[in-house]
Every structure is written in C-alpha cells, then in structure tokens.
Amino acid sequence: MAAGKVDIFDTTLRDGEQVPGCKLNTKEKLELALQLEALGVDIIEAGFPISSPGDFESVEQISKAVKNATVCGLTRAVQKDIEVAAQSLRYAVRPRIHTGIGTSDLHIKSKFNSTREEILQRAIQCVKWARNFTDDVEFYAEDAGRTDNEYLAKVIEAVIKAGASVVNIPDTTGYCLPYQYGEKIAYLVNNVPNIDKAVISCHCHNDLGLATANSIAGVIAGARQIECTINGLGERAGNTSLEEVVMIIKQHKHLGLYTNILTEQLNPLSRKVSDTMRMPVQPNKAIVGSNAFSHSSGIHQDGFLKNAQTYEIITPEEVGADSSKIVLTARSGRSALAYRFQNLGFQFNRNDVDVLYNEFLKVADSKKEVEDADLSSIAKKYQSNVALA
Ligand code: KIV
Ligand code: ZN
C-alpha cells in the first residue's frame, strides 16, 4: 500500500444498518453496495452473517456482485460465527473476515467475566480460525479507546503474529479526545514490534461528536484505514462520517494523504442512503446537509457574491451538491436582495433596492424565509407604485 493512501472501509451496511429503523432488505443492501463500490470505497462491510438468515443472504449476494472492492463480514470471536461468515463470503473476489473481542478491563470483566490472559488467547484463536478461510483477516479490539495501551499493544502484536493483516482500534463508545486517540495509535506504531506487517484501522463512534476528529488524529498518527459510514450513520450517535473524512483528507493536502473516493458522488449517494434507510440528514450536516452551501446572513452573502471562496472552502460541484444558495431571511442584506431580484428578472438601481429592502424586512420579520413568490409580489407592488407616482 502506498505510504499516503488511506483505505476507506465503509460500514454503512453493517454498523449503519444496526440503527433502529434503518434495517435494509437484501435488494436494498445490494443496490447500495454497488453504489459504494462505484464511489470508490476500498472495503464494504456487508453485514454480520450469523446475525440472521437475511443478513447472511445479503453478504452472499453482495459477494457475488461486487468485483473491485473487498467484501467483509463481521464476527464475534466465536468459531461458528467465523465459519458462517466464511460461507457467506465464499463467492467474493476479495473476502475479508472481521473478527475480534472486547479488550478493555470493563468489557473483560463485565461482558466476559474473564481475565486479560484468557482474552488474549481468545483473540489469537479467532484470528487463527479466520485464517483457515482467507488471508485477509481484520482483528478488532472492541473498546480499544478505553483499553490500557500496554495490554492493547500486547494483544495487537499477538494477533498480527497469528495472521491478522489489519488491526482495528475502535473507540467503541466515542470516549477519546482526538489527542488521546492519536497518541493511542502512535503508541501502537512505536511499541508493537511487528506493526509494519499490518494496517492500523480507525473505527470511531460519535458519542461526543468527535468521531471525525478522532479518525483524522488516527491517520495523522499512522493509521491507514478509516471505518466510516455515509451520513455518519451508526450505533447511538453514529460513526465517523465518510464524506467528512474524505473531504478533510482532500482539503488538507499537506497531510500527504489521499483516498480513492470519487467525491462528486458524495451528495447523490448521501440522498440515496437517506431515502433507502428513511433517515433524514440534518440540514447543517457538513458536506451533505441541505444548508452546507446556503448563505443567509448579510455579511456572508455580500462576501460570497463578490468571491465565493470568502465563505466556501469547497465547491458544491466537487461533492455533487446543488449549486450554492442565497437564502433570504431577516438577517440578509441588500446585496443578496438585489441579486435575487436580478435572478427573477427585475432590474432595480441602488435607490430602488433601498426602498425595497424595507418592504422586504417587513415580510422577512414575519416568516422564516422569504420565497421567490414574496419577492415578486414586493417587486410588482413597488413597480406599480412608481408607475402611479
Ligand atoms: O464499535 C465497535 O467497536 C464495532 C466493532 C464490532 C468493530 O463496531
Ligand atoms: Zn462500531
């Protein structure tokens, strides 16, 4: 793998689909998988095959249809899970088994009533089982965000020795601060002797709104895979948002990183996922929200109309969004009003706009947004008053 290439591991169909109300049938999953492949994701986590016959079928169908991306199935550190995942992935051109176990003391004691040593042995064992079916085995250390770094390094060294070629360091509960998550990845880079034999993966949840920042801190520290979902869907407050990490990496070229994502497809696919999962995107969501390229305050509108780069760091075309919008509200200014009148075919000089602006404000104070129909009626009334005078 090239030094600066960051693999995009999409888990919309697994972690994203776990969200209440977002469940998909096989046809829907297959359709989205093909679009994720067209988007350029490197790995598609297609499901958790042992969880239900429907999910098994989805992973099987996706394995048959996807030709370029790696297709991955999730398992617990349980032999039967791994056998079922391998069976569902048998048609995949590039199959990956994603197996693992909780490594924080909290998970070890409360979930498994076990010890660090026993969990270490189970981690090694599950990787070995998975390697019987494929060379591409990814190990996840669940709750790595709250796992003691020294113990985590021990587990990661052992699973790489057992045959894992990707090691996933999930911040399962979205607990870490970006500097802490970055330091955790750096600790592994510096303290796991065989780390050069594996790719480190970031899997960050968004419980404190830090999933994207943590994933970026991870790749700055040396990770080369990010696990993420379209629209940031995922358990609880969600996962790292694919569109955000991809655009951060694209925007900040000085990081020396890149992905293979075709960014013009980001907005169309965001809408498709939102429609298919019946999960609306918040309007102020970065990159794909309906307000991501809308300008409504007078100061911003004036700057934007002089030079779009004053208030936009990426263009809507670059991410396949609709053109930038000048939205008129009671906070808008004269430049924006003149611009919108012009777009509607009205030619007014500065004095006209001064008078019209007061009329506009009366309407704007009474509603959230002033629409084209309101503007036309303000303009026509003004023109007939001028004609009568
Ligand atoms: O959040 C998490 O830890 C996970 C693992 C199963 C990879 O989703
Ligand atoms: Zn997760």
CSV table of C-alpha atoms and ligand atoms in Angstrom, one decimal:
chain,number,residue,atom,x,y,z
A,1,MET,CA,0.0,0.0,0.0
A,2,ALA,CA,1.3,3.5,-0.9
A,3,ALA,CA,2.5,5.5,2.1
A,4,GLY,CA,-0.2,8.2,2.0
A,5,LYS,CA,-3.1,6.1,0.8
A,6,VAL,CA,-5.9,5.8,3.3
A,7,ASP,CA,-8.3,2.9,2.7
A,8,ILE,CA,-11.9,3.7,3.1
A,9,PHE,CA,-13.8,0.9,4.9
A,10,ASP,CA,-17.5,1.6,4.6
A,11,THR,CA,-19.7,0.1,7.3
A,12,THR,CA,-23.0,1.7,6.3
A,13,LEU,CA,-24.4,-1.7,5.6
A,14,ARG,CA,-23.3,-3.2,9.0
A,15,ASP,CA,-22.8,-0.6,11.8
A,16,GLY,CA,-25.0,1.9,10.0
A,17,GLU,CA,-27.8,-0.6,9.4
A,18,GLN,CA,-27.8,-1.5,13.1
A,19,VAL,CA,-29.6,1.8,13.8
A,20,PRO,CA,-33.2,1.3,14.8
A,21,GLY,CA,-35.4,2.0,11.7
A,22,CYS,CA,-32.5,1.7,9.2
A,23,LYS,CA,-32.8,-2.0,8.5
A,24,LEU,CA,-32.5,-2.9,4.9
A,25,ASN,CA,-33.6,-5.9,2.8
A,26,THR,CA,-31.2,-7.8,0.6
A,27,LYS,CA,-32.2,-5.9,-2.6
A,28,GLU,CA,-31.7,-2.6,-0.9
A,29,LYS,CA,-28.3,-3.7,0.6
A,30,LEU,CA,-27.1,-5.0,-2.8
A,31,GLU,CA,-28.1,-1.7,-4.6
A,32,LEU,CA,-26.2,0.4,-2.0
A,33,ALA,CA,-23.2,-1.9,-2.1
A,34,LEU,CA,-22.9,-1.4,-5.9
A,35,GLN,CA,-23.1,2.3,-5.4
A,36,LEU,CA,-20.5,2.2,-2.7
A,37,GLU,CA,-18.2,0.3,-5.0
A,38,ALA,CA,-18.8,2.9,-7.7
A,39,LEU,CA,-18.0,5.6,-5.2
A,40,GLY,CA,-14.5,4.0,-4.8
A,41,VAL,CA,-14.6,2.6,-1.3
A,42,ASP,CA,-11.9,0.0,-0.7
A,43,ILE,CA,-13.8,-2.3,1.6
A,44,ILE,CA,-17.5,-2.8,2.1
A,45,GLU,CA,-18.6,-4.3,5.4
A,46,ALA,CA,-21.7,-6.0,4.1
A,47,GLY,CA,-23.1,-7.4,7.3
A,48,PHE,CA,-22.9,-9.7,10.3
A,49,PRO,CA,-23.7,-13.0,8.6
A,50,ILE,CA,-24.5,-15.1,11.7
A,51,SER,CA,-27.0,-12.5,13.0
A,52,SER,CA,-29.9,-13.5,10.7
A,53,PRO,CA,-30.6,-15.6,7.6
A,54,GLY,CA,-31.4,-12.3,5.8
A,55,ASP,CA,-28.1,-10.8,6.6
A,56,PHE,CA,-26.3,-14.0,5.5
A,57,GLU,CA,-28.1,-13.7,2.2
A,58,SER,CA,-27.2,-10.1,1.8
A,59,VAL,CA,-23.5,-10.8,2.4
A,60,GLU,CA,-23.7,-13.7,-0.1
A,61,GLN,CA,-25.4,-11.6,-2.8
A,62,ILE,CA,-23.0,-8.7,-2.3
A,63,SER,CA,-20.0,-11.1,-2.5
A,64,LYS,CA,-21.3,-12.3,-5.9
A,65,ALA,CA,-22.0,-8.9,-7.3
A,66,VAL,CA,-19.0,-6.7,-6.1
A,67,LYS,CA,-15.9,-7.1,-8.2
A,68,ASN,CA,-13.4,-4.5,-7.2
A,69,ALA,CA,-13.9,-3.7,-3.5
A,70,THR,CA,-13.1,-6.1,-0.7
A,71,VAL,CA,-16.3,-7.6,0.8
A,72,CYS,CA,-16.1,-8.0,4.6
A,73,GLY,CA,-18.3,-9.9,7.1
A,74,LEU,CA,-18.3,-9.3,10.9
A,75,THR,CA,-18.0,-12.0,13.5
A,76,ARG,CA,-17.5,-12.3,17.2
A,77,ALA,CA,-14.5,-14.4,18.5
A,78,VAL,CA,-16.7,-17.5,18.1
A,79,GLN,CA,-15.8,-20.4,15.8
A,80,LYS,CA,-19.4,-20.8,14.5
A,81,ASP,CA,-19.6,-17.1,13.6
A,82,ILE,CA,-16.4,-17.3,11.6
A,83,GLU,CA,-17.5,-20.4,9.7
A,84,VAL,CA,-20.8,-18.8,8.8
A,85,ALA,CA,-19.1,-15.6,7.7
A,86,ALA,CA,-16.6,-17.6,5.6
A,87,GLN,CA,-19.6,-19.4,4.0
A,88,SER,CA,-21.4,-16.2,3.2
A,89,LEU,CA,-18.2,-14.7,1.6
A,90,ARG,CA,-17.3,-17.8,-0.5
A,91,TYR,CA,-18.1,-16.1,-3.8
A,92,ALA,CA,-16.3,-12.8,-3.0
A,93,VAL,CA,-13.3,-11.9,-5.3
A,94,ARG,CA,-11.7,-10.3,-2.2
A,95,PRO,CA,-13.2,-11.8,1.0
A,96,ARG,CA,-12.3,-10.4,4.4
A,97,ILE,CA,-13.3,-11.7,7.8
A,98,HIS,CA,-13.5,-9.1,10.6
A,99,THR,CA,-13.3,-10.8,13.9
A,100,GLY,CA,-12.4,-9.6,17.4
A,101,ILE,CA,-13.3,-9.2,21.1
A,102,GLY,CA,-13.5,-6.6,23.8
A,103,THR,CA,-10.2,-5.7,25.3
A,104,SER,CA,-10.9,-3.0,27.9
A,105,ASP,CA,-11.0,-4.2,31.6
A,106,LEU,CA,-14.7,-3.2,31.7
A,107,HIS,CA,-15.5,-5.5,28.7
A,108,ILE,CA,-13.2,-8.3,30.0
A,109,LYS,CA,-14.9,-8.3,33.5
A,110,SER,CA,-18.5,-7.2,32.8
A,111,LYS,CA,-19.1,-8.9,29.4
A,112,PHE,CA,-16.9,-11.9,29.5
A,113,ASN,CA,-16.3,-12.4,33.3
A,114,SER,CA,-12.8,-13.2,32.2
A,115,THR,CA,-9.1,-12.2,32.5
A,116,ARG,CA,-6.7,-10.3,30.3
A,117,GLU,CA,-4.8,-13.5,29.6
A,118,GLU,CA,-7.9,-15.5,28.6
A,119,ILE,CA,-9.0,-12.7,26.3
A,120,LEU,CA,-5.5,-12.6,24.7
A,121,GLN,CA,-5.8,-16.3,24.0
A,122,ARG,CA,-9.3,-15.9,22.5
A,123,ALA,CA,-8.1,-13.1,20.3
A,124,ILE,CA,-5.2,-15.2,18.9
A,125,GLN,CA,-7.6,-18.2,18.4
A,126,CYS,CA,-10.2,-16.3,16.5
A,127,VAL,CA,-7.6,-14.9,14.1
A,128,LYS,CA,-6.3,-18.4,13.5
A,129,TRP,CA,-9.8,-19.8,12.8
A,130,ALA,CA,-10.4,-17.0,10.3
A,131,ARG,CA,-7.1,-17.5,8.6
A,132,ASN,CA,-8.3,-21.1,7.7
A,133,PHE,CA,-10.7,-19.4,5.3
A,134,THR,CA,-8.9,-16.3,3.9
A,135,ASP,CA,-5.6,-14.5,4.1
A,136,ASP,CA,-7.4,-11.2,4.7
A,137,VAL,CA,-8.3,-11.2,8.3
A,138,GLU,CA,-9.0,-8.0,10.3
A,139,PHE,CA,-9.0,-8.1,14.1
A,140,TYR,CA,-11.0,-5.6,16.2
A,141,ALA,CA,-10.1,-4.8,19.8
A,142,GLU,CA,-13.5,-3.6,20.9
A,143,ASP,CA,-13.5,-0.7,23.3
A,144,ALA,CA,-9.8,-0.1,22.4
A,145,GLY,CA,-10.5,3.6,23.2
A,146,ARG,CA,-10.7,2.6,26.9
A,147,THR,CA,-8.2,-0.2,26.8
A,148,ASP,CA,-4.9,0.1,28.6
A,149,ASN,CA,-2.3,0.9,25.9
A,150,GLU,CA,0.3,-1.6,27.2
A,151,TYR,CA,-2.2,-4.5,27.2
A,152,LEU,CA,-3.6,-3.3,23.8
A,153,ALA,CA,-0.1,-3.4,22.3
A,154,LYS,CA,0.4,-7.0,23.6
A,155,VAL,CA,-2.9,-8.1,22.0
A,156,ILE,CA,-2.2,-6.4,18.7
A,157,GLU,CA,1.3,-7.9,18.5
A,158,ALA,CA,-0.2,-11.4,19.2
A,159,VAL,CA,-3.0,-11.1,16.6
A,160,ILE,CA,-0.6,-9.9,13.9
A,161,LYS,CA,1.6,-12.9,14.7
A,162,ALA,CA,-1.4,-15.1,14.4
A,163,GLY,CA,-2.1,-13.7,10.9
A,164,ALA,CA,-4.2,-10.5,11.1
A,165,SER,CA,-3.2,-8.1,8.3
A,166,VAL,CA,-5.5,-5.3,9.5
A,167,VAL,CA,-5.8,-4.2,13.2
A,168,ASN,CA,-8.9,-2.2,14.1
A,169,ILE,CA,-8.6,0.1,17.1
A,170,PRO,CA,-12.3,1.0,17.8
A,171,ASP,CA,-13.2,3.9,20.1
A,172,THR,CA,-16.4,2.0,20.6
A,173,THR,CA,-18.0,4.4,23.0
A,174,GLY,CA,-16.7,7.7,21.4
A,175,TYR,CA,-14.8,8.3,24.6
A,176,CYS,CA,-11.4,9.5,23.4
A,177,LEU,CA,-10.3,13.1,22.8
A,178,PRO,CA,-8.5,13.5,19.4
A,179,TYR,CA,-5.1,13.9,21.0
A,180,GLN,CA,-5.7,10.7,23.2
A,181,TYR,CA,-6.8,8.7,20.2
A,182,GLY,CA,-3.9,9.9,18.1
A,183,GLU,CA,-1.5,9.1,21.0
A,184,LYS,CA,-3.0,5.6,21.2
A,185,ILE,CA,-2.3,4.9,17.5
A,186,ALA,CA,1.2,6.4,17.9
A,187,TYR,CA,1.8,4.2,20.9
A,188,LEU,CA,1.0,1.1,18.8
A,189,VAL,CA,3.2,2.3,15.9
A,190,ASN,CA,6.1,2.7,18.4
A,191,ASN,CA,5.5,-0.3,20.7
A,192,VAL,CA,4.2,-3.2,18.6
A,193,PRO,CA,7.4,-4.7,17.1
A,194,ASN,CA,5.6,-6.3,14.1
A,195,ILE,CA,3.2,-3.4,13.4
A,196,ASP,CA,4.8,-3.0,9.9
A,197,LYS,CA,3.0,-6.3,8.9
A,198,ALA,CA,-0.5,-4.8,9.4
A,199,VAL,CA,-2.6,-1.8,8.5
A,200,ILE,CA,-4.0,0.1,11.5
A,201,SER,CA,-7.6,1.0,11.2
A,202,CYS,CA,-9.7,3.7,13.0
A,203,HIS,CA,-13.3,2.9,14.0
A,204,CYS,CA,-14.6,5.9,15.9
A,205,HIS,CA,-18.1,6.4,17.3
A,206,ASN,CA,-19.6,9.9,17.7
A,207,ASP,CA,-21.0,9.9,21.3
A,208,LEU,CA,-19.2,13.2,22.0
A,209,GLY,CA,-19.2,14.5,18.4
A,210,LEU,CA,-15.5,13.6,18.0
A,211,ALA,CA,-15.6,10.6,15.6
A,212,THR,CA,-14.3,12.5,12.6
A,213,ALA,CA,-11.7,14.4,14.5
A,214,ASN,CA,-10.5,11.2,16.2
A,215,SER,CA,-10.3,9.3,12.9
A,216,ILE,CA,-8.2,12.1,11.4
A,217,ALA,CA,-6.0,12.2,14.5
A,218,GLY,CA,-5.6,8.4,13.9
A,219,VAL,CA,-4.4,8.7,10.3
A,220,ILE,CA,-2.1,11.6,11.2
A,221,ALA,CA,-0.5,9.2,13.8
A,222,GLY,CA,0.0,6.4,11.3
A,223,ALA,CA,-3.3,4.5,10.8
A,224,ARG,CA,-4.1,3.9,7.1
A,225,GLN,CA,-7.7,2.7,7.2
A,226,ILE,CA,-10.8,4.6,8.3
A,227,GLU,CA,-14.1,2.8,9.1
A,228,CYS,CA,-16.9,5.1,8.4
A,229,THR,CA,-20.5,5.4,7.1
A,230,ILE,CA,-22.4,7.5,4.7
A,231,ASN,CA,-24.1,10.4,6.6
A,232,GLY,CA,-22.3,9.2,9.8
A,233,LEU,CA,-25.0,6.6,10.5
A,234,GLY,CA,-24.3,4.1,13.2
A,235,GLU,CA,-25.0,2.9,16.7
A,236,ARG,CA,-26.3,5.6,19.1
A,237,ALA,CA,-24.8,8.9,17.9
A,238,GLY,CA,-23.3,7.2,14.9
A,239,ASN,CA,-19.9,6.5,13.3
A,240,THR,CA,-17.3,8.6,11.6
A,241,SER,CA,-18.9,10.2,8.5
A,242,LEU,CA,-17.4,9.0,5.3
A,243,GLU,CA,-18.0,12.3,3.4
A,244,GLU,CA,-16.3,14.3,6.2
A,245,VAL,CA,-13.1,12.3,6.5
A,246,VAL,CA,-12.7,12.1,2.7
A,247,MET,CA,-13.1,15.8,2.2
A,248,ILE,CA,-10.8,16.7,5.1
A,249,ILE,CA,-8.1,14.5,3.6
A,250,LYS,CA,-8.7,16.1,0.2
A,251,GLN,CA,-8.8,19.6,1.5
A,252,HIS,CA,-5.7,19.3,3.7
A,253,LYS,CA,-3.2,18.1,1.1
A,254,HIS,CA,-0.3,19.0,3.4
A,255,LEU,CA,-1.1,15.8,5.4
A,256,GLY,CA,0.3,13.8,2.4
A,257,LEU,CA,-2.8,11.5,2.4
A,258,TYR,CA,-5.3,10.6,-0.2
A,259,THR,CA,-8.3,8.3,-0.8
A,260,ASN,CA,-9.8,6.8,-4.0
A,261,ILE,CA,-13.2,8.3,-3.4
A,262,LEU,CA,-14.9,10.0,-6.4
A,263,THR,CA,-16.2,12.9,-4.4
A,264,GLU,CA,-18.8,14.1,-7.0
A,265,GLN,CA,-20.8,11.1,-6.0
A,266,LEU,CA,-21.0,12.0,-2.3
A,267,ASN,CA,-24.2,14.0,-2.3
A,268,PRO,CA,-26.2,11.7,-4.6
A,269,LEU,CA,-25.2,8.7,-2.5
A,270,SER,CA,-26.0,10.5,0.7
A,271,ARG,CA,-29.5,11.2,-0.6
A,272,LYS,CA,-29.9,7.6,-1.8
A,273,VAL,CA,-28.8,6.2,1.7
A,274,SER,CA,-31.1,8.7,3.5
A,275,ASP,CA,-34.1,7.7,1.3
A,276,THR,CA,-33.4,4.0,1.4
A,277,MET,CA,-32.9,4.0,5.2
A,278,ARG,CA,-35.7,6.6,5.8
A,279,MET,CA,-33.2,8.5,7.9
A,280,PRO,CA,-33.2,12.3,7.2
A,281,VAL,CA,-29.9,14.1,7.1
A,282,GLN,CA,-29.7,17.1,9.5
A,283,PRO,CA,-29.7,20.3,7.4
A,284,ASN,CA,-26.4,21.6,8.9
A,285,LYS,CA,-24.5,18.3,8.3
A,286,ALA,CA,-21.1,19.0,6.8
A,287,ILE,CA,-20.7,18.3,3.1
A,288,VAL,CA,-24.2,16.7,2.5
A,289,GLY,CA,-26.7,18.7,4.6
A,290,SER,CA,-29.2,20.9,2.7
A,291,ASN,CA,-27.6,24.0,4.2
A,292,ALA,CA,-24.0,23.1,3.6
A,293,PHE,CA,-23.9,25.5,0.6
A,294,SER,CA,-26.5,28.0,1.7
A,295,HIS,CA,-25.7,31.6,2.7
A,296,SER,CA,-28.2,33.6,4.7
A,297,SER,CA,-26.6,36.4,6.7
A,298,GLY,CA,-25.9,39.7,5.0
A,299,ILE,CA,-22.2,39.8,5.8
A,300,HIS,CA,-21.7,36.3,4.3
A,301,GLN,CA,-23.9,36.9,1.3
A,302,ASP,CA,-22.1,40.1,0.4
A,303,GLY,CA,-18.7,38.4,0.6
A,304,PHE,CA,-19.9,35.3,-1.2
A,305,LEU,CA,-21.3,37.3,-4.1
A,306,LYS,CA,-18.0,39.1,-4.5
A,307,ASN,CA,-15.9,35.9,-4.4
A,308,ALA,CA,-17.4,32.5,-3.4
A,309,GLN,CA,-14.2,31.4,-1.8
A,310,THR,CA,-14.7,34.0,1.0
A,311,TYR,CA,-17.3,31.7,2.6
A,312,GLU,CA,-16.9,28.3,0.8
A,313,ILE,CA,-13.8,26.1,1.2
A,314,ILE,CA,-15.1,23.5,-1.2
A,315,THR,CA,-17.4,23.9,-4.2
A,316,PRO,CA,-20.8,22.2,-4.4
A,317,GLU,CA,-19.8,20.6,-7.7
A,318,GLU,CA,-16.8,18.9,-6.1
A,319,VAL,CA,-19.2,16.9,-3.8
A,320,GLY,CA,-22.1,16.6,-6.2
A,321,ALA,CA,-24.3,19.1,-4.3
A,322,ASP,CA,-26.9,21.5,-5.8
A,323,SER,CA,-25.5,25.0,-6.5
A,324,SER,CA,-24.8,27.3,-3.6
A,325,LYS,CA,-27.9,29.1,-2.4
A,326,ILE,CA,-28.5,32.7,-1.3
A,327,VAL,CA,-31.3,32.3,1.2
A,328,LEU,CA,-33.3,35.4,2.2
A,329,THR,CA,-34.1,35.9,5.9
A,330,ALA,CA,-34.4,38.9,8.2
A,331,ARG,CA,-30.6,38.7,8.6
A,332,SER,CA,-29.9,39.1,4.9
A,333,GLY,CA,-28.6,42.2,3.3
A,334,ARG,CA,-29.1,44.5,0.3
A,335,SER,CA,-26.6,42.7,-2.0
A,336,ALA,CA,-28.4,39.4,-1.6
A,337,LEU,CA,-31.8,41.1,-2.2
A,338,ALA,CA,-30.6,42.8,-5.4
A,339,TYR,CA,-29.0,39.5,-6.5
A,340,ARG,CA,-32.3,37.6,-6.0
A,341,PHE,CA,-34.4,40.3,-7.7
A,342,GLN,CA,-32.0,40.1,-10.7
A,343,ASN,CA,-32.4,36.4,-10.9
A,344,LEU,CA,-36.1,36.8,-11.0
A,345,GLY,CA,-35.7,39.2,-13.9
A,346,PHE,CA,-36.2,42.6,-12.1
A,347,GLN,CA,-33.7,45.3,-12.7
A,348,PHE,CA,-33.5,47.8,-9.8
A,349,ASN,CA,-31.0,50.5,-9.1
A,350,ARG,CA,-29.4,51.1,-5.6
A,351,ASN,CA,-32.1,53.6,-4.6
A,352,ASP,CA,-34.9,51.2,-5.6
A,353,VAL,CA,-33.2,48.5,-3.6
A,354,ASP,CA,-33.0,50.8,-0.5
A,355,VAL,CA,-36.8,51.2,-0.6
A,356,LEU,CA,-37.5,47.6,-1.5
A,357,TYR,CA,-35.2,46.5,1.4
A,358,ASN,CA,-37.5,48.0,4.0
A,359,GLU,CA,-40.5,46.2,2.4
A,360,PHE,CA,-38.5,43.0,2.3
A,361,LEU,CA,-37.7,43.3,6.0
A,362,LYS,CA,-41.4,43.6,6.9
A,363,VAL,CA,-42.0,40.3,5.2
A,364,ALA,CA,-38.8,38.7,6.5
A,365,ASP,CA,-39.6,39.5,10.1
A,366,SER,CA,-42.9,37.7,9.8
A,367,LYS,CA,-41.6,34.4,8.3
A,368,LYS,CA,-38.5,32.2,8.4
A,369,GLU,CA,-37.5,32.5,4.8
A,370,VAL,CA,-38.6,34.9,2.0
A,371,GLU,CA,-39.5,33.0,-1.1
A,372,ASP,CA,-39.5,33.9,-4.8
A,373,ALA,CA,-43.3,34.5,-4.7
A,374,ASP,CA,-42.9,37.0,-1.8
A,375,LEU,CA,-40.1,38.8,-3.7
A,376,SER,CA,-42.2,39.0,-6.9
A,377,SER,CA,-45.1,40.5,-5.1
A,378,ILE,CA,-42.9,43.1,-3.3
A,379,ALA,CA,-41.3,44.0,-6.7
A,380,LYS,CA,-44.6,44.2,-8.6
A,381,LYS,CA,-46.2,46.4,-5.9
A,382,TYR,CA,-43.2,48.7,-5.9
A,383,GLN,CA,-43.3,49.0,-9.7
A,384,SER,CA,-47.0,49.8,-9.8
A,385,ASN,CA,-46.5,52.5,-7.0
A,386,VAL,CA,-43.6,54.0,-9.1
A,387,ALA,CA,-45.8,54.0,-12.2
A,388,LEU,CA,-48.6,55.7,-10.4
A,389,ALA,CA,-46.4,58.4,-8.8
B,1,KIV,O1,-17.8,-0.1,17.6
B,1,KIV,C1,-17.2,-1.2,17.5
B,1,KIV,O2,-16.3,-1.5,18.4
B,1,KIV,C2,-17.6,-2.1,16.5
B,1,KIV,C3,-16.7,-3.3,16.3
B,1,KIV,C4,-17.6,-4.5,16.2
B,1,KIV,C5,-15.8,-3.2,15.2
B,1,KIV,O3,-18.4,-1.8,15.7
B,2,ZN,ZN,-18.9,0.3,15.7
